[in-house]
XYZ file of C-alpha atoms in Angstrom:
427
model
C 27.485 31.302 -6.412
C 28.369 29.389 -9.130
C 26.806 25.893 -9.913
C 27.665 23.305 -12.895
C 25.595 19.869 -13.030
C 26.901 16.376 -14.784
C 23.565 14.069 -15.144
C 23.599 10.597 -16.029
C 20.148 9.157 -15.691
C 18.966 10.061 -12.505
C 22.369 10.528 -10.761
C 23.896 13.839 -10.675
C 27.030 15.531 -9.232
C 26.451 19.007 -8.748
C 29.830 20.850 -8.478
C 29.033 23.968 -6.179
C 31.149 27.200 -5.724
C 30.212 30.160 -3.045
C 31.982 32.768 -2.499
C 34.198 33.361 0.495
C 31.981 36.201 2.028
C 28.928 33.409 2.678
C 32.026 31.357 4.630
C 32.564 34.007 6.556
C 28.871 34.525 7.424
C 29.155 30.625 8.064
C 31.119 31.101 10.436
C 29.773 34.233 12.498
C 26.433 31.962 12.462
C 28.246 28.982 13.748
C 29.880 31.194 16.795
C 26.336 32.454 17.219
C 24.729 29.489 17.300
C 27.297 27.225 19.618
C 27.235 30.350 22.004
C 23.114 30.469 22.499
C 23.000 26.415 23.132
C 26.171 25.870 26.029
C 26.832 27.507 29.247
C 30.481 28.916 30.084
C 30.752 29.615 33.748
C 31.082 33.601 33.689
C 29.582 34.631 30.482
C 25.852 34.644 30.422
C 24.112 32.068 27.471
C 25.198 33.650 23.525
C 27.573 35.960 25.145
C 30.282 33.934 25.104
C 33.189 35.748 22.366
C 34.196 33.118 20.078
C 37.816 32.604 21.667
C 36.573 31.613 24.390
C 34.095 28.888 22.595
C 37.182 27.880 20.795
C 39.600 27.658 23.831
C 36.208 25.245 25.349
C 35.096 23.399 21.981
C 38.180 23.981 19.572
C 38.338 25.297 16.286
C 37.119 22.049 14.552
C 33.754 21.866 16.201
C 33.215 25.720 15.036
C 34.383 24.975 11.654
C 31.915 21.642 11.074
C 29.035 23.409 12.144
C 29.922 26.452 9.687
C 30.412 23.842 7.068
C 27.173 22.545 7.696
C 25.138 25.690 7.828
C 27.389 27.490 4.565
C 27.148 23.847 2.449
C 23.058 23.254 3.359
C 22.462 27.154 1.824
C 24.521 26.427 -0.802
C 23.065 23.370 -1.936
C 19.055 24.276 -1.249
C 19.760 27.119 -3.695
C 21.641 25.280 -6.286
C 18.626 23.439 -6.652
C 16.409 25.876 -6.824
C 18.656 27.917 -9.368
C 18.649 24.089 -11.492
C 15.106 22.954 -10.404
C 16.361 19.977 -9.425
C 14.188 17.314 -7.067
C 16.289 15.320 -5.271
C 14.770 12.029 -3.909
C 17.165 11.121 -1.138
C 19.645 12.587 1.066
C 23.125 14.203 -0.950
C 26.115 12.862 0.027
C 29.095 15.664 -0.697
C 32.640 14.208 -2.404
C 35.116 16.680 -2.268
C 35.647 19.986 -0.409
C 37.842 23.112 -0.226
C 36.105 24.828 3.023
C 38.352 27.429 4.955
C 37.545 30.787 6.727
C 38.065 33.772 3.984
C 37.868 31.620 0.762
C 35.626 30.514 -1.447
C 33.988 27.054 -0.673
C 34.337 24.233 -3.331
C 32.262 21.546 -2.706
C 30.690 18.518 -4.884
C 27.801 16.907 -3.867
C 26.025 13.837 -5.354
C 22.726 13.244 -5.383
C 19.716 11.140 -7.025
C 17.665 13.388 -8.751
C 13.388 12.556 -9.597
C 13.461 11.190 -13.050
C 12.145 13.132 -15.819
C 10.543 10.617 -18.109
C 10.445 11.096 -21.533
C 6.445 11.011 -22.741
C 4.855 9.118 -25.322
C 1.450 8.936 -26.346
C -1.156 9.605 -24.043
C -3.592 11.625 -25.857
C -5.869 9.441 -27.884
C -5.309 6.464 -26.328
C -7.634 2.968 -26.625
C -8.151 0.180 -24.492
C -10.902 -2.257 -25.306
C -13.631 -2.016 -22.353
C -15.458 -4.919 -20.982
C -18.912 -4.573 -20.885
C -20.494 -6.899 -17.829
C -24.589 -8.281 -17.800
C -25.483 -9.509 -14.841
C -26.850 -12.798 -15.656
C -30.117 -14.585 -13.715
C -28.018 -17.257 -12.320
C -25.444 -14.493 -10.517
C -28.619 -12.887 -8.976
C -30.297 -16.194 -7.606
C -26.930 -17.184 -5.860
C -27.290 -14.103 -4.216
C -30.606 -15.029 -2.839
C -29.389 -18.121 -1.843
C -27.058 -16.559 0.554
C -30.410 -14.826 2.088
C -31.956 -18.492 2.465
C -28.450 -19.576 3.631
C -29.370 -17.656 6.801
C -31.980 -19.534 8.369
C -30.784 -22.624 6.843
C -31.009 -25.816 8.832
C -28.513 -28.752 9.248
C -30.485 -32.403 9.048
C -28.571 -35.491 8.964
C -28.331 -37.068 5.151
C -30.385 -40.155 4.805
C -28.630 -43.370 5.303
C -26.185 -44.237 2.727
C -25.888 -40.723 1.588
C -23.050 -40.044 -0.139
C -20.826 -37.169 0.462
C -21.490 -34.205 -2.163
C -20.035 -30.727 -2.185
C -21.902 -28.131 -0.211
C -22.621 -31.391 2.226
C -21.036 -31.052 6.107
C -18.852 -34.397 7.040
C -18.633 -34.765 10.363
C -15.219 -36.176 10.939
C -12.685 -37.163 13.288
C -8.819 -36.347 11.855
C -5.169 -37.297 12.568
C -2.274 -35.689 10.578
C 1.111 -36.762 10.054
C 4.284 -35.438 8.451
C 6.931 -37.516 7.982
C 5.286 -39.744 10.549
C 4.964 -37.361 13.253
C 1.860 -35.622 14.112
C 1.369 -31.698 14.723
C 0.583 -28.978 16.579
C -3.436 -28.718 15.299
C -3.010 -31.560 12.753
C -5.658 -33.823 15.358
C -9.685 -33.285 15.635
C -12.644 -35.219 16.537
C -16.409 -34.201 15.137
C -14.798 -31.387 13.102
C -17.915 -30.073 10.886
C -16.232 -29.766 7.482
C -18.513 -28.412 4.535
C -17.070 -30.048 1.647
C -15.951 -27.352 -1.137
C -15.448 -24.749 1.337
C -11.923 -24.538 0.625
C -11.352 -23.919 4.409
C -8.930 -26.859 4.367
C -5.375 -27.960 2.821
C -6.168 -27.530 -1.075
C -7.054 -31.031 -1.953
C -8.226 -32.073 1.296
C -12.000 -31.657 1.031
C -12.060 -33.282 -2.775
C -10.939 -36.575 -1.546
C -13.957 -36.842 1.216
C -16.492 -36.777 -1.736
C -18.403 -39.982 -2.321
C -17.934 -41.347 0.989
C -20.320 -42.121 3.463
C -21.067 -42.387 7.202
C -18.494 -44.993 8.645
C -15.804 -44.546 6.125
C -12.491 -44.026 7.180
C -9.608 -43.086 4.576
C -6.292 -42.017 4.046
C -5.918 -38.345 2.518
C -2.862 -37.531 1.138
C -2.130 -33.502 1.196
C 1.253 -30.850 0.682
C 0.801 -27.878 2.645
C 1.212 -24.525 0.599
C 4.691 -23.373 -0.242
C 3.323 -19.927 1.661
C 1.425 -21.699 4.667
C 1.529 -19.383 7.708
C 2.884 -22.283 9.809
C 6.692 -21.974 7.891
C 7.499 -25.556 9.251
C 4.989 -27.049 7.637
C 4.914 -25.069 4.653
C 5.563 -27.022 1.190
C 5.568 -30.826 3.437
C 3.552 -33.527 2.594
C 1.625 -34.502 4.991
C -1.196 -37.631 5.496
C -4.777 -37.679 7.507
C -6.459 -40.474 8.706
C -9.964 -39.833 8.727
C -12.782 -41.350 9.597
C -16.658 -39.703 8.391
C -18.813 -40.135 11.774
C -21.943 -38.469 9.878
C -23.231 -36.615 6.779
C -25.491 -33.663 7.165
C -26.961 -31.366 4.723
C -28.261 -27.671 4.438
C -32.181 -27.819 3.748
C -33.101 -23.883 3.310
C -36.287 -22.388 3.901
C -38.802 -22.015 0.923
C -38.474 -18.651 -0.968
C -41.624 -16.787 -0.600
C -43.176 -13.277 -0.124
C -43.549 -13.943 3.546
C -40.081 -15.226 4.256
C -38.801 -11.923 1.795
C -40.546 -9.608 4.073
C -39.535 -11.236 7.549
C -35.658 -11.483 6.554
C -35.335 -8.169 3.774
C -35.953 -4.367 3.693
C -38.559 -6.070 0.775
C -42.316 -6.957 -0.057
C -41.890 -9.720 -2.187
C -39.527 -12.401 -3.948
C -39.753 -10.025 -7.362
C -39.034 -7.003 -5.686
C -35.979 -8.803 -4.067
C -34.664 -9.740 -7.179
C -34.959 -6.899 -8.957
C -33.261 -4.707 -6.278
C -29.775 -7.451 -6.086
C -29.840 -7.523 -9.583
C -29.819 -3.689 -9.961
C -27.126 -2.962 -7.001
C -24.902 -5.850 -8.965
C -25.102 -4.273 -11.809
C -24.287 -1.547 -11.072
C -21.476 -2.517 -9.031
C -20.332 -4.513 -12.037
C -20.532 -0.994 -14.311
C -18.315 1.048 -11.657
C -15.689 -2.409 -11.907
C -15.516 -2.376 -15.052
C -15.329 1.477 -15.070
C -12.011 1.328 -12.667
C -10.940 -1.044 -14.765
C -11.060 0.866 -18.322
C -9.192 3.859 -16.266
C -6.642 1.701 -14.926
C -5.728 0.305 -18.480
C -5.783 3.417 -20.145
C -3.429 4.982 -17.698
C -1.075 1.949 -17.510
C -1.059 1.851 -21.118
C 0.404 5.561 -20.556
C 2.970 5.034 -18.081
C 3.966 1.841 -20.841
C 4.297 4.073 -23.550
C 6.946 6.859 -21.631
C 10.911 6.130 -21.557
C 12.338 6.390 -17.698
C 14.060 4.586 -15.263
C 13.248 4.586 -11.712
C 16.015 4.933 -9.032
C 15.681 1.972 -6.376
C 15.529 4.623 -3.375
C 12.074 5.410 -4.318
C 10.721 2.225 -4.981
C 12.281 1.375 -1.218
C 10.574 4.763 -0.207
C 7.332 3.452 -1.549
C 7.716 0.469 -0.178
C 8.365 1.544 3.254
C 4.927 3.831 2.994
C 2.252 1.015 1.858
C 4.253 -1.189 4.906
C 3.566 2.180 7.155
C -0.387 1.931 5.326
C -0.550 -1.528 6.458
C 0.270 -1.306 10.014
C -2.473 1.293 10.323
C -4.673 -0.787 8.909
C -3.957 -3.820 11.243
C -3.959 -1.437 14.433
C -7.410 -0.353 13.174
C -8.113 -3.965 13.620
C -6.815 -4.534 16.813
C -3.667 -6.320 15.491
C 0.064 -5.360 14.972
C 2.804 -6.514 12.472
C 4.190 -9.060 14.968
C 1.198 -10.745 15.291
C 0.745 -10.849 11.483
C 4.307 -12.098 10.924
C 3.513 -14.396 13.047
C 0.115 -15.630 11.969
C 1.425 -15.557 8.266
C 4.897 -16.756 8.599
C 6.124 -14.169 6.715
C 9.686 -11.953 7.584
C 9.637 -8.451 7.083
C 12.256 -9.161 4.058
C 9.359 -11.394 2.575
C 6.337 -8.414 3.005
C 8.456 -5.589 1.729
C 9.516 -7.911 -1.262
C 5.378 -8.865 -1.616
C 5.088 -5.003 -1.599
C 7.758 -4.637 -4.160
C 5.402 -5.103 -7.863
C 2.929 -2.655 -6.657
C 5.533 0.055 -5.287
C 7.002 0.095 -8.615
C 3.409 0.409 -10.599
C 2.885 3.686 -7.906
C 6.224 5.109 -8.673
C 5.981 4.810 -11.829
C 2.404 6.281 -12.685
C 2.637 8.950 -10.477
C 6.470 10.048 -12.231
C 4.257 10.255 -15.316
C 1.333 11.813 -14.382
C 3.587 14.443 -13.288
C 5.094 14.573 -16.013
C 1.495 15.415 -17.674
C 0.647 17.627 -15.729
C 3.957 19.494 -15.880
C 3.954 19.422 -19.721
C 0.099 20.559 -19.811
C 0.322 22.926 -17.533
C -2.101 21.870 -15.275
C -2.846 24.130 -11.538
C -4.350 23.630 -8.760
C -6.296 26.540 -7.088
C -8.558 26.841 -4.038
C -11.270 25.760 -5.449
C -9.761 22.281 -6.279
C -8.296 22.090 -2.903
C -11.407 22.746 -0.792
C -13.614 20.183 -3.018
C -10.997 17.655 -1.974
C -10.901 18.657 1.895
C -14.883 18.606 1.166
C -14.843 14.842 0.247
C -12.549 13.765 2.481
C -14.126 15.165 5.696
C -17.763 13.473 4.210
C -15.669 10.733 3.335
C -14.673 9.913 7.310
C -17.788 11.772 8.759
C -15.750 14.479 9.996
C -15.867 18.351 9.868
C -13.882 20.629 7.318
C -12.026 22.110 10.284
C -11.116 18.310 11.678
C -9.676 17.799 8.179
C -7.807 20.930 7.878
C -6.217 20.617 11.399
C -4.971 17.247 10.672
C -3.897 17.836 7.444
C -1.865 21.235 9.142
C -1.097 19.050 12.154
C 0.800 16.618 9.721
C 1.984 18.318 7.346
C 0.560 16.948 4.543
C -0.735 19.365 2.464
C 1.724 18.181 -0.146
C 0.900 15.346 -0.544
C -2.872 16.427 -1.202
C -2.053 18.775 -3.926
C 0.284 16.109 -5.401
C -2.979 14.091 -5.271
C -5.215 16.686 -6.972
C -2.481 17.538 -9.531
C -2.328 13.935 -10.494
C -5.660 12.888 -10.497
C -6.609 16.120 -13.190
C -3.734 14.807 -14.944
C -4.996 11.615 -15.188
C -8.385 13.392 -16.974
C -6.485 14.152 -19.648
C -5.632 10.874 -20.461
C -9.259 9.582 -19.523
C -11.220 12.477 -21.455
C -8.790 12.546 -24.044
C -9.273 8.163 -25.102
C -11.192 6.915 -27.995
């Protein structure tokens, strides 16, 4: 077999000759294998001699499915003589294909990109160093007070102040007409919530019980209602009552009744270490992600559109699992948000192309430094995964046989030591 390659970019047309004696077997395999899947009344199944299939089927039929079987051979082993990775199906051009000649055939194909590297040795990113301040930790306590907080109705003539609850009565409007859930009556609104039309709740502040007003609103341009998204619209409200959160004293006693803890100090001490240290591992992931970003930046490559529509396609397959884990579907989220399935795949778009891309180039690392994966490396992962999802090694194994994805976890593994050399390697 003889194979020449043009590449521009990431296309490629691979020209592909094979000599006439794998036509022939072509075509003895074709016979073979139209023979063992029909029945012809008085031959038993595969026993059929191929005049006869041809006399049933005709000549053409035999002579696509030799084509088939003699250009698939060809092609898998042109790419493994070029070590070539295609990324979607090849489409072939032209074609000389008969029974006792050679087969010319050109296929065309779009081929992984091989990006060019740049720097990624010795790299620097400034990291951001977070203290977790007094004030952070005490608003954390305040959400453990917030629990057994109790509503009381403001004094009289109480303003209304963010954090406060108006208790109003609504009627909305757009373009004069009302709509569907635009109307309520003793709706408990607490002001600065932000569960409302941005703008909404800021224009209840300073009034008081009895006050009625006009609040003039425009609907997000990606409200999940699309008829109402980007419309102005106007409320009539009118504030029957002001109430207020009054939270329980902070104490040892109230600590111990509502916490795993002893005591107020003991309290803070423990929120302020977990946030901390939840802080540390952000700004940790952060540092990584920079450095490895600043990596992809600094390599040369273009990515062909297929993948990034391939990507795309797998984080929208990601996210219906992730909704039927919730007991919801991607109707009832179109739905809900509004959105077509044109607008979530474009949503998806940015971050499919930030994948692609960083996992072309840690390839690429790991390719130019060599990098294997053994055993070892492969049952650590299969180790965290299964104590990861509180399941067994064997669970993890079968499903990772059952769907064939082994693959895709030593893709995983290769990348992620690839990605060490970046991270060990910064300043």
């Amino acid at each position: 077999m003889n194979v020449t390659v043009e590449r521009v970019e990431n296309n490629a047309a691979l020209k592909i000759t094979a000599p006439a004696a794998d036509v022939n077997a072509a075509f003895k395999q074709a016979v073979a294998k139209i023979a063992n899947s029909v029945n012809i009344p008085g031959f038993r199944k595969g026993k059929a001699p191929r005049m006869i299939i041809e006399m049933h089927y005709g000549k053409d039929t035999i002579k696509a499915e030799a084509f088939e079987i003699a250009a698939n051979k060809a092609y898998t082993e042109a790419l493994e003589a070029e070590k070539l990775q295609p990324v979607a199906d090849p489409k072939v051009t032209d074609t000389v294909f008969e029974e006792g000649k050679d087969m010319e055939i050109t296929v065309e194909v779009i081929l992984k990109p091989e990006p060019v590297l740049g720097e990624y040795k010795g790299l620097h990113v400034d990291k951001e160093e977070v203290v977790i301040s007094d004030e952070q930790v005490e608003e954390q306590v305040k959400e453990l007070l917030n629990r057994n907080a109790k509503m009381v109705v403001a004094e009289e003539g109480a303003v209304i102040e963010k954090g406060d609850f108006a208790i109003i009565d609504f009627a909305g409007t757009v373009d004069g007409e009302p709509f569907s859930g635009g109307e309520g009556k003793g709706y408990p609104l607490e002001v600065g919530s932000e569960t409302f039309i941005p703008g909404f709740e800021d224009q209840l502040v300073g009034l008081s019980k009895g006050d009625s007003t006009d609040v003039e609103v425009t609907f997000p341009e990606d409200y999940f209602a699309a008829e109402l998204a980007g419309k102005q619209a106007n409320f009539k409200v009118n504030v029957q009552d002001v109430k207020r959160k009054v939270l329980p004293e902070l104490n040892d006693e109230y600590v111990a009744a509502n916490s795993e803890f002893k005591t107020v100090e003991e309290l803070r001490a423990s929120y302020k270490e977990r946030m901390q240290a939840s802080a540390d591992q952000n700004s940790k992931n952060a540092y990584e992600r920079a450095l490895i970003d600043l990596a992809v930046a600094n390599a040369k490559f273009e990515v062909p559109e297929i993948m990034i529509e391939d990507r795309v396609t797998q984080m929208i397959d990601e996210m219906k699992m992730s909704l039927e884990s919730r007991k919801m579907n991607m109707d009832l989220y179109m739905k809900y948000t509004g959105l077509s399935m044109e607008q979530i795949r474009e949503n998806q778009k940015e971050a499919a192309v930030e994948n692609v891309k960083t996992d072309l180039v840690l390839d690429a690392i790991a390719k130019a430094e060599n990098i294997q994966v053994d055993m070892a490396d492969v049952d650590a992962e299969i180790a965290a995964i299964s104590s990861q999802h509180g399941a067994s090694v064997d669970e993890v194994k079968k499903i990772i046989r059952d769907n064939g994805s082994m693959g895709l976890l030593l893709a995983n593994i290769l990348r992620r030591k690839a990605a060490h050399v970046i991270l060990d390697s910064a300043k």
